[in-house]
Amino acid sequence: MAQEAYIGKYHEFPRLLGKTVRIDERELAVFRLSNDEIRVIENKSPFKGGVLAEGMVSGEYLYDPLYDWKINLTDGNVQAPDSGNVKTYPVKIEEDKVFVTL
Amino acid sequence: MDKKKLVLIGNGMAGIRAIEEILKLLPDYFEITVFGKEPYPNYNRIQLSKVLQGDTEIKDITLNEWQWYEDNDVRLYPGESVTQIDTETQKVYTDKGKAVQYDNIIIATGSHPFILPIPGANKEGVTGFRDIADCETMISASRIYKRAAVIGGGILGLEAARGLLNLGMEVDVIELAPFLMDRQLDETAAHLLQDELEKQGMRFHLKKQTTEILGNERVTGLKFADGTSIQADLVVMAVGIKPNIQLAKETGIKTNRGIVVNDYLQTEIPNIYAVGECAEHNGIAYGLVAPLYEQAQVLAKHICGMNHQGYKGSVVSTQLKVSGVDVFSAGMINESNETKAIKLFNEWQNTYKKIVVKDNKLVGAVLFGDTTEGAKLFSYIKKGECVNAYLDSQQNRETGESIVSTMADDEIVCGCNGVSKGAIVKAIQDDGLTTLEEVKNATNASRSCGQCKGMVSDILALTLGDKFEKGEIKETVCGCTDLSRDEVIAEIKAKGLTHTREVMNVLGWKTEEGCSKCRPALNYYLGMVYPKTYEDERESRFVNERLHANIQKDGTYSVVPRMYGGVTNADDLRKIADVADKYDVGMIKLTGGQRIDLLGIKKDDLPHVWKDLGMPSGYAYGKSVRTVKTCVGAQFCRFGTQDSTGMGIQLEKKFEGLNTPHKVKMGVSACPRNCAEGGIKDVGIVGLDGVWEIYVGGNGGTELKQAELLARVKTEQEVLDYSAAFLQYYREHANYLERTSKFVERVGLDHVKEVILDEENRTALCARMDEALAAYKEPWNEAIESETILKDLYNTVIGGK
């Protein structure tokens, strides 16, 4: 069942730097893009399960910090020649509060 | 006019090549839909063995990126199979319930590995070697299991076996025939090959017929017809391939071993074509790439209504892709009453050459040890050239000229893609090509198995002449731009560009925000050009340099505190021990550079660890001066002539935190025994009685290289100055991620000496170095003191409902 969770204040998410957000057992990687939109993905690479929050953000894409895979932050698709998919979470911003649908 | 609807079944090398050829002939004529079973774009199956052997990554073998499909309006359904063709209504149906109308179909379903029908063949741990998934199966098995058995001593089997050795497994190869690669080699060559592979660590079981695969759920061994058996935890079946003809059969298309096609690659149903490994032409189903590409070309011409002669079958050649072994085979290699052979067996250099002649014509060849003649022989064989023509050409060869200079224009250089020498020369001249990569993109030469790369380079050199010699080959910063490093830096200075985004915008970057290659490079170049004013962009740094700790595969970090010259004391060791206890450090380890490494620290704990340690960062993660390794020196050592630890400490304190194009390692020893190993350092100092020797450009890593003597000086101050001048020159002129070894090799030691030994230059370089050093802020302390840095970079947010 979908549920909403609060993940922090919008203005506290630094631009182009990923933040790790933990909700119970779940770890999310939250990114504020250069266009100020927020993207949330699972903090787990489809390749060897590494973390993603520390990757380099470029436009809509993330370069994974461990193996340099290129991942689309909007649909979670790993770009060729690698492949796979990272779970993405819908985001809602109300005033300064950021929520994700789990 | 409505576009004709073309459906390609199978997203592999043959099918996509057919599409490429069609798009070249009639770009807008067809509406093209492709179904591919695998979840990848078209990749180079031939190179899978290199992926398994660890020379290449999966991402390097993609032939057509997703973007290619988009750019060419080709609709691709990856991971989706066609299950039914209805020839009445002209529709195909898929396993995901799709129905697509067609005017023409190309079946290019390839083949699957032939799995021996023996008991146990369906056990866990039995695999073929055919696709990325098989590769992954083997790679993951190698992490857990020890013993692999490969059934089949042919090309595929041997390539798999080499890969498994590289993965650290013990490998047994089982072959039914009395010698290896029996379809391509004669006995002499096969024995040479076997000797070589045994040296590499493979074990062979020849004339063995496998009768059973042993084990419960998972394989534990193999049993042979002679009653013997071996243990194995992984079995790779490489006994051959079987064309995938199921769908054609069910559609009522005539099949034999493969899908039967005529000279135009048409099946019995004229608007349904078949191409590649699934097709059978004149009784032959080919399993090599060159014939498939020839077929693709004919198919494209026919489907586009162009005139041509039809496909007449192919003469094939093969090369084994195992590093350290060169084997080539083409045409007819077995001797008979009607043939004569020229054999050259050089036992000293371990090379073997056999050329088979029939009716005065070259019909086949086997090469072992030296395969440079392969392409030439292959072209002679294909043309049915007279043996004398070949022997004449041999004489020219002895003059030492590159083999390509004596090749005729119509000789084929790239066998996989059928690219002639003439076509490559023409492309180089007409399109002004200067690099192998450009030739590859323009002509397809060397795009498949890559064996002809050397020859293509030679042709480039030959065609460009002096231009090539001068090295006018341009290396761009990355794929986002056509500009080289030098051009980018010149523009930064000329236009006064101050941010990475600005550089990318003004200089017309092809991507909006760059990539993981150019962003860190630009960030470095800007910092180098404007040491005083440039504000480092954290978001353009790799994780390690952003967080000032070394990320490990599980997402924890390692912390290496600074220990100048490798010297520590009891207080610091106590603090380190306390920190290790308090933060539950996974491992304490000494690094190669004489420092202490605390591994397994959580990101959130990093600032606390640093605070408790109260020591500066050891920069074990950075593109910067790492450590200065020292020997004990004159203070204690009976051989020491100088205070090497003191010198090392001075150097380390001076260059602490300096940003450099790549990591810089240093060493100081106090006698020629060189215990600090200065001979393989970026800067290695050796103290002798009354003299310091300064060596530069050494490397003990990826490519071992001995450092070369830059200068002999008398005082410690001179050691500091010469080192500073050298490092500053390197900072200003090296490409980002170019180590000093490569840099010195590129610009030449003589040139470096000329610059550094000139006092005026040296003084100016030292002054610029001082400017760069002045900007240094100790990063661990900076983080501890800054609320913003702590919050932005290190603290995990705990979210809630």
Short mmCIF file of C-alpha atoms in Angstrom, two decimals, chain B residues 146-520:
data_model
loop_
_atom_site.label_atom_id
_atom_site.label_comp_id
_atom_site.label_asym_id
_atom_site.label_seq_id
_atom_site.Cartn_x
_atom_site.Cartn_y
_atom_site.Cartn_z
CA LYS B 146 36.93 -23.13 -7.43
CA ARG B 147 36.85 -25.73 -10.20
CA ALA B 148 35.54 -25.23 -13.69
CA ALA B 149 35.27 -27.73 -16.52
CA VAL B 150 34.83 -26.68 -20.11
CA ILE B 151 33.47 -29.31 -22.46
CA GLY B 152 34.80 -28.55 -25.93
CA GLY B 153 38.34 -27.69 -26.99
CA GLY B 154 37.34 -25.44 -29.86
CA ILE B 155 37.68 -21.67 -30.09
CA LEU B 156 34.74 -20.90 -27.85
CA GLY B 157 35.76 -23.46 -25.25
CA LEU B 158 39.33 -22.22 -25.08
CA GLU B 159 38.24 -18.60 -24.84
CA ALA B 160 35.88 -19.50 -22.03
CA ALA B 161 38.63 -21.47 -20.32
CA ARG B 162 41.05 -18.53 -20.49
CA GLY B 163 38.37 -16.29 -19.04
CA LEU B 164 37.73 -18.67 -16.17
CA LEU B 165 41.47 -18.82 -15.42
CA ASN B 166 41.46 -15.03 -15.27
CA LEU B 167 38.59 -15.26 -12.83
CA GLY B 168 40.81 -17.30 -10.56
CA MET B 169 39.32 -20.73 -11.21
CA GLU B 170 41.09 -24.01 -11.89
CA VAL B 171 40.13 -25.08 -15.39
CA ASP B 172 39.85 -28.50 -17.02
CA VAL B 173 39.13 -28.62 -20.75
CA ILE B 174 37.54 -31.77 -22.15
CA GLU B 175 37.77 -32.57 -25.86
CA LEU B 176 36.49 -35.54 -27.79
CA ALA B 177 39.00 -35.20 -30.65
CA PRO B 178 42.68 -36.14 -30.27
CA PHE B 179 43.75 -32.47 -30.47
CA LEU B 180 42.47 -28.95 -29.84
CA MET B 181 40.62 -26.79 -32.37
CA ASP B 182 40.49 -29.76 -34.69
CA ARG B 183 38.35 -27.95 -37.23
CA GLN B 184 40.80 -25.08 -37.63
CA LEU B 185 44.24 -26.49 -36.84
CA ASP B 186 46.45 -29.35 -37.85
CA GLU B 187 48.09 -31.51 -35.25
CA THR B 188 51.39 -29.59 -35.12
CA ALA B 189 49.73 -26.24 -34.49
CA ALA B 190 47.32 -27.81 -32.02
CA HIS B 191 50.18 -29.23 -29.98
CA LEU B 192 51.95 -25.87 -29.88
CA LEU B 193 48.71 -24.31 -28.75
CA GLN B 194 48.17 -26.94 -26.09
CA ASP B 195 51.72 -26.44 -24.72
CA GLU B 196 51.17 -22.72 -24.49
CA LEU B 197 47.78 -23.04 -22.80
CA GLU B 198 49.11 -25.60 -20.35
CA LYS B 199 51.76 -23.07 -19.39
CA GLN B 200 48.95 -20.62 -18.74
CA GLY B 201 47.42 -23.15 -16.37
CA MET B 202 44.77 -25.09 -18.31
CA ARG B 203 44.50 -28.84 -17.89
CA PHE B 204 43.48 -30.87 -20.92
CA HIS B 205 41.63 -34.17 -21.22
CA LEU B 206 41.73 -35.21 -24.85
CA LYS B 207 39.88 -38.08 -26.51
CA LYS B 208 37.43 -38.00 -23.60
CA GLN B 209 33.72 -38.40 -24.06
CA THR B 210 31.60 -36.96 -21.31
CA THR B 211 28.77 -39.31 -20.43
CA GLU B 212 27.28 -37.82 -17.31
CA ILE B 213 27.23 -34.69 -15.23
CA LEU B 214 27.46 -35.63 -11.58
CA GLY B 215 25.95 -33.96 -8.54
CA ASN B 216 22.66 -33.48 -6.75
CA GLU B 217 21.09 -30.12 -7.40
CA ARG B 218 24.37 -28.53 -8.39
CA VAL B 219 27.06 -30.07 -10.52
CA THR B 220 29.97 -31.66 -8.62
CA GLY B 221 31.83 -33.40 -11.44
CA LEU B 222 31.96 -35.09 -14.82
CA LYS B 223 32.05 -38.74 -15.73
CA PHE B 224 33.67 -40.00 -18.91
CA ALA B 225 33.04 -42.98 -21.18
CA ASP B 226 36.27 -44.65 -20.04
CA GLY B 227 34.95 -44.74 -16.48
CA THR B 228 37.17 -41.95 -15.13
CA SER B 229 35.80 -38.77 -13.65
CA ILE B 230 36.86 -35.29 -12.49
CA GLN B 231 35.48 -32.80 -10.00
CA ALA B 232 33.86 -29.55 -11.17
CA ASP B 233 31.62 -26.90 -9.62
CA LEU B 234 30.90 -25.17 -12.92
CA VAL B 235 30.50 -26.75 -16.35
CA VAL B 236 30.62 -24.72 -19.53
CA MET B 237 29.29 -26.47 -22.61
CA ALA B 238 31.11 -25.24 -25.66
CA VAL B 239 30.61 -28.12 -28.06
CA GLY B 240 28.93 -26.13 -30.77
CA ILE B 241 25.93 -24.05 -31.64
CA LYS B 242 22.49 -24.89 -32.92
CA PRO B 243 20.62 -22.46 -35.15
CA ASN B 244 17.45 -21.13 -33.57
CA ILE B 245 14.85 -22.35 -36.02
CA GLN B 246 11.88 -23.02 -33.76
CA LEU B 247 9.82 -20.03 -34.87
CA ALA B 248 10.50 -20.63 -38.57
CA LYS B 249 9.60 -24.28 -38.19
CA GLU B 250 6.32 -23.47 -36.49
CA THR B 251 5.54 -20.97 -39.23
CA GLY B 252 5.92 -23.75 -41.78
CA ILE B 253 9.10 -22.36 -43.31
CA LYS B 254 11.47 -25.00 -44.66
CA THR B 255 14.24 -25.74 -42.22
CA ASN B 256 17.08 -28.17 -42.15
CA ARG B 257 19.91 -27.58 -39.70
CA GLY B 258 19.12 -23.90 -40.16
CA ILE B 259 16.40 -21.95 -41.91
CA VAL B 260 16.90 -22.73 -45.58
CA VAL B 261 17.55 -19.60 -47.67
CA ASN B 262 18.41 -18.96 -51.32
CA ASP B 263 21.16 -16.68 -52.69
CA TYR B 264 19.03 -13.67 -51.76
CA LEU B 265 18.53 -14.81 -48.17
CA GLN B 266 14.84 -15.44 -48.87
CA THR B 267 13.13 -18.32 -47.17
CA GLU B 268 10.55 -20.32 -49.03
CA ILE B 269 8.13 -17.54 -48.23
CA PRO B 270 9.54 -14.69 -50.32
CA ASN B 271 8.74 -11.76 -48.03
CA ILE B 272 10.37 -13.55 -45.10
CA TYR B 273 14.15 -13.42 -45.05
CA ALA B 274 16.59 -15.11 -42.70
CA VAL B 275 20.12 -13.97 -42.03
CA GLY B 276 23.01 -14.90 -39.76
CA GLU B 277 23.59 -17.96 -37.69
CA CYS B 278 20.00 -19.15 -37.95
CA ALA B 279 20.16 -19.29 -41.75
CA GLU B 280 21.42 -22.17 -43.85
CA HIS B 281 22.76 -21.37 -47.29
CA ASN B 282 23.86 -24.13 -49.62
CA GLY B 283 23.90 -26.55 -46.72
CA ILE B 284 26.06 -24.34 -44.50
CA ALA B 285 24.98 -22.45 -41.38
CA TYR B 286 27.83 -20.08 -40.59
CA GLY B 287 28.85 -19.27 -37.03
CA LEU B 288 31.36 -16.52 -37.74
CA VAL B 289 30.79 -12.85 -38.17
CA ALA B 290 32.25 -12.12 -41.61
CA PRO B 291 29.83 -14.34 -43.56
CA LEU B 292 26.92 -12.91 -41.59
CA TYR B 293 27.89 -9.42 -42.57
CA GLU B 294 28.24 -10.45 -46.22
CA GLN B 295 24.76 -11.94 -46.02
CA ALA B 296 23.40 -8.79 -44.40
CA GLN B 297 24.69 -6.74 -47.30
CA VAL B 298 23.09 -8.98 -49.92
CA LEU B 299 19.82 -9.08 -48.02
CA ALA B 300 19.72 -5.30 -47.78
CA LYS B 301 20.28 -4.87 -51.50
CA HIS B 302 17.60 -7.39 -52.34
CA ILE B 303 14.97 -6.06 -50.00
CA CYS B 304 15.64 -2.54 -51.32
CA GLY B 305 15.26 -3.74 -54.90
CA MET B 306 18.85 -3.14 -55.98
CA ASN B 307 20.72 -5.28 -58.49
CA HIS B 308 23.34 -7.66 -57.28
CA GLN B 309 24.84 -11.10 -57.84
CA GLY B 310 23.40 -12.78 -54.77
CA TYR B 311 25.25 -14.47 -51.96
CA LYS B 312 27.66 -17.16 -53.06
CA GLY B 313 28.87 -18.51 -49.72
CA SER B 314 31.97 -17.48 -47.79
CA VAL B 315 35.49 -18.65 -47.20
CA VAL B 316 36.06 -18.22 -43.50
CA SER B 317 39.01 -17.40 -41.34
CA THR B 318 39.30 -17.56 -37.58
CA GLN B 319 41.53 -16.19 -34.89
CA LEU B 320 41.62 -17.29 -31.30
CA LYS B 321 41.10 -14.43 -28.87
CA VAL B 322 43.23 -15.56 -25.97
CA SER B 323 45.82 -13.13 -24.70
CA GLY B 324 49.36 -14.31 -25.23
CA VAL B 325 48.41 -16.80 -27.93
CA ASP B 326 48.26 -15.92 -31.62
CA VAL B 327 46.49 -18.44 -33.80
CA PHE B 328 45.08 -17.93 -37.26
CA SER B 329 43.35 -20.35 -39.58
CA ALA B 330 41.63 -19.93 -42.94
CA GLY B 331 40.25 -22.02 -45.75
CA MET B 332 41.16 -25.64 -46.32
CA ILE B 333 43.72 -26.75 -43.81
CA ASN B 334 43.72 -30.51 -44.14
CA GLU B 335 46.24 -32.08 -46.47
CA SER B 336 45.25 -34.65 -49.05
CA ASN B 337 46.63 -36.30 -52.15
CA GLU B 338 45.67 -33.27 -54.20
CA THR B 339 47.36 -30.68 -52.01
CA LYS B 340 50.89 -29.64 -51.28
CA ALA B 341 51.85 -27.69 -48.20
CA ILE B 342 54.56 -25.15 -47.37
CA LYS B 343 55.45 -25.58 -43.71
CA LEU B 344 57.73 -23.43 -41.62
CA PHE B 345 58.25 -24.57 -38.07
CA ASN B 346 60.52 -22.32 -36.06
CA GLU B 347 61.11 -24.21 -32.86
CA TRP B 348 63.34 -21.46 -31.48
CA GLN B 349 60.70 -18.74 -31.62
CA ASN B 350 57.84 -21.19 -31.32
CA THR B 351 56.12 -20.14 -34.51
CA TYR B 352 54.49 -22.32 -37.12
CA LYS B 353 53.14 -21.55 -40.54
CA LYS B 354 51.43 -23.89 -42.93
CA ILE B 355 50.16 -22.85 -46.33
CA VAL B 356 48.06 -25.31 -48.27
CA VAL B 357 48.34 -25.22 -52.06
CA LYS B 358 46.03 -26.92 -54.52
CA ASP B 359 46.50 -26.66 -58.28
CA ASN B 360 49.12 -23.97 -57.73
CA LYS B 361 46.63 -21.85 -55.81
CA LEU B 362 46.55 -20.89 -52.14
CA VAL B 363 43.56 -22.60 -50.55
CA GLY B 364 44.27 -22.56 -46.82
CA ALA B 365 46.64 -21.46 -44.09
CA VAL B 366 47.41 -22.02 -40.43
CA LEU B 367 49.56 -19.62 -38.40
CA PHE B 368 50.74 -20.03 -34.85
CA GLY B 369 52.78 -17.57 -32.80
CA ASP B 370 52.92 -14.82 -35.43
CA THR B 371 49.67 -13.95 -37.16
CA THR B 372 50.63 -10.66 -38.78
CA GLU B 373 50.34 -12.29 -42.19
CA GLY B 374 46.84 -13.57 -41.51
CA ALA B 375 44.83 -10.91 -43.31
CA LYS B 376 47.11 -11.01 -46.31
CA LEU B 377 46.94 -14.78 -46.61
CA PHE B 378 43.20 -14.70 -46.17
CA SER B 379 42.81 -12.26 -49.00
CA TYR B 380 45.04 -14.42 -51.24
CA ILE B 381 43.00 -17.48 -50.37
CA LYS B 382 39.72 -15.74 -51.08
CA LYS B 383 40.95 -14.58 -54.45
CA GLY B 384 42.43 -18.00 -55.22
CA GLU B 385 45.78 -16.31 -55.84
CA CYS B 386 48.67 -18.23 -57.35
CA VAL B 387 51.26 -19.41 -54.88
CA ASN B 388 54.09 -17.60 -56.71
CA ALA B 389 52.45 -14.22 -56.18
CA TYR B 390 52.50 -14.93 -52.48
CA LEU B 391 56.12 -16.05 -52.46
CA ASP B 392 57.15 -12.89 -54.35
CA SER B 393 55.38 -10.73 -51.81
CA GLN B 394 57.31 -12.54 -49.09
CA GLN B 395 60.57 -11.16 -50.41
CA ASN B 396 59.34 -7.58 -50.04
CA ARG B 397 58.36 -8.36 -46.54
CA GLU B 398 61.87 -9.12 -45.49
CA THR B 399 62.83 -5.49 -46.04
CA GLY B 400 61.07 -4.77 -42.77
CA GLU B 401 58.35 -2.56 -44.22
CA SER B 402 54.93 -2.77 -42.68
CA ILE B 403 52.89 -5.46 -44.32
CA VAL B 404 50.23 -2.94 -45.29
CA SER B 405 52.59 -1.12 -47.65
CA THR B 406 52.70 -4.12 -49.98
CA MET B 407 49.00 -4.80 -49.85
CA ALA B 408 46.90 -4.13 -52.92
CA ASP B 409 44.03 -1.68 -52.53
CA ASP B 410 41.39 -4.36 -52.85
CA GLU B 411 42.89 -6.57 -50.17
CA ILE B 412 40.66 -6.98 -47.16
CA VAL B 413 42.06 -5.58 -43.91
CA CYS B 414 39.07 -6.09 -41.66
CA GLY B 415 37.79 -9.58 -42.29
CA CYS B 416 34.77 -9.23 -40.04
CA ASN B 417 33.38 -6.23 -41.87
CA GLY B 418 34.90 -6.76 -45.29
CA VAL B 419 36.75 -3.44 -45.37
CA SER B 420 39.55 -3.22 -47.93
CA LYS B 421 42.78 -1.30 -47.59
CA GLY B 422 41.60 0.97 -50.42
CA ALA B 423 38.37 1.83 -48.60
CA ILE B 424 40.30 2.78 -45.45
CA VAL B 425 42.81 4.90 -47.36
CA LYS B 426 40.00 6.63 -49.20
CA ALA B 427 38.13 7.41 -45.98
CA ILE B 428 41.28 8.77 -44.36
CA GLN B 429 41.96 11.02 -47.33
CA ASP B 430 38.44 12.12 -48.16
CA ASP B 431 37.21 12.72 -44.62
CA GLY B 432 40.50 13.89 -43.12
CA LEU B 433 40.56 11.14 -40.51
CA THR B 434 43.43 11.02 -38.04
CA THR B 435 42.56 8.43 -35.42
CA LEU B 436 41.76 4.75 -35.22
CA GLU B 437 38.45 5.65 -33.60
CA GLU B 438 37.49 7.86 -36.53
CA VAL B 439 38.43 5.19 -39.05
CA LYS B 440 36.38 2.70 -37.09
CA ASN B 441 33.32 4.93 -37.09
CA ALA B 442 33.63 5.84 -40.74
CA THR B 443 34.40 2.43 -42.24
CA ASN B 444 33.54 -0.20 -39.61
CA ALA B 445 37.12 -1.49 -39.86
CA SER B 446 38.22 -3.02 -36.52
CA ARG B 447 34.74 -2.59 -35.09
CA SER B 448 34.10 -6.27 -34.45
CA CYS B 449 36.87 -8.59 -33.28
CA GLY B 450 39.50 -5.86 -33.22
CA GLN B 451 42.35 -8.07 -34.44
CA CYS B 452 43.11 -5.76 -37.37
CA LYS B 453 43.65 -2.66 -35.22
CA GLY B 454 47.41 -2.83 -35.74
CA MET B 455 47.04 -2.89 -39.49
CA VAL B 456 44.54 -0.05 -39.49
CA SER B 457 47.01 2.01 -37.45
CA ASP B 458 49.75 1.17 -39.92
CA ILE B 459 47.53 2.29 -42.79
CA LEU B 460 46.83 5.55 -40.93
CA ALA B 461 50.55 6.08 -40.46
CA LEU B 462 51.29 5.22 -44.07
CA THR B 463 48.54 7.43 -45.47
CA LEU B 464 49.14 10.43 -43.24
CA GLY B 465 52.93 10.23 -43.54
CA ASP B 466 54.59 13.08 -41.68
CA LYS B 467 51.34 14.34 -40.25
CA PHE B 468 50.95 11.09 -38.38
CA GLU B 469 54.57 11.05 -37.24
CA LYS B 470 54.16 14.47 -35.70
CA GLY B 471 51.40 13.05 -33.61
CA GLU B 472 48.74 15.44 -34.77
CA ILE B 473 46.18 13.13 -33.36
CA LYS B 474 43.77 15.00 -31.23
CA GLU B 475 42.68 13.75 -27.87
CA THR B 476 39.55 15.51 -26.68
CA VAL B 477 38.74 16.15 -23.03
CA CYS B 478 35.84 13.68 -23.28
CA GLY B 479 32.93 12.81 -25.56
CA CYS B 480 31.10 16.02 -24.58
CA THR B 481 33.43 18.21 -26.65
CA ASP B 482 35.68 18.19 -29.72
CA LEU B 483 38.23 20.39 -27.97
CA SER B 484 41.50 19.13 -26.56
CA ARG B 485 42.81 19.93 -23.11
CA ASP B 486 45.19 22.58 -24.49
CA GLU B 487 42.42 24.24 -26.48
CA VAL B 488 40.11 24.31 -23.47
CA ILE B 489 42.74 25.86 -21.22
CA ALA B 490 43.66 28.43 -23.89
CA GLU B 491 39.98 29.41 -24.15
CA ILE B 492 39.59 29.57 -20.37
CA LYS B 493 42.45 32.04 -20.24
CA ALA B 494 41.52 34.00 -23.38
CA LYS B 495 37.84 34.40 -22.50
CA GLY B 496 38.31 34.61 -18.76
CA LEU B 497 35.94 31.70 -18.08
CA THR B 498 35.50 31.03 -14.38
CA HIS B 499 33.01 28.17 -13.83
CA THR B 500 32.63 24.69 -15.26
CA ARG B 501 29.12 25.55 -16.49
CA GLU B 502 30.43 28.68 -18.16
CA VAL B 503 33.19 26.74 -19.90
CA MET B 504 30.66 24.21 -21.16
CA ASN B 505 28.20 26.87 -22.36
CA VAL B 506 30.69 29.15 -24.04
CA LEU B 507 32.72 26.39 -25.66
CA GLY B 508 29.66 24.63 -27.05
CA TRP B 509 29.65 21.44 -24.98
CA LYS B 510 27.39 18.76 -26.49
CA THR B 511 25.87 17.97 -23.09
CA GLU B 512 24.31 20.54 -20.84
CA GLU B 513 26.06 19.66 -17.61
CA GLY B 514 28.99 17.55 -18.75
CA CYS B 515 29.85 14.06 -17.64
CA SER B 516 31.88 12.31 -14.98
CA LYS B 517 34.99 12.71 -17.14
CA CYS B 518 34.95 16.39 -18.08
CA ARG B 519 33.47 17.88 -14.92
CA PRO B 520 36.37 16.90 -12.61
#
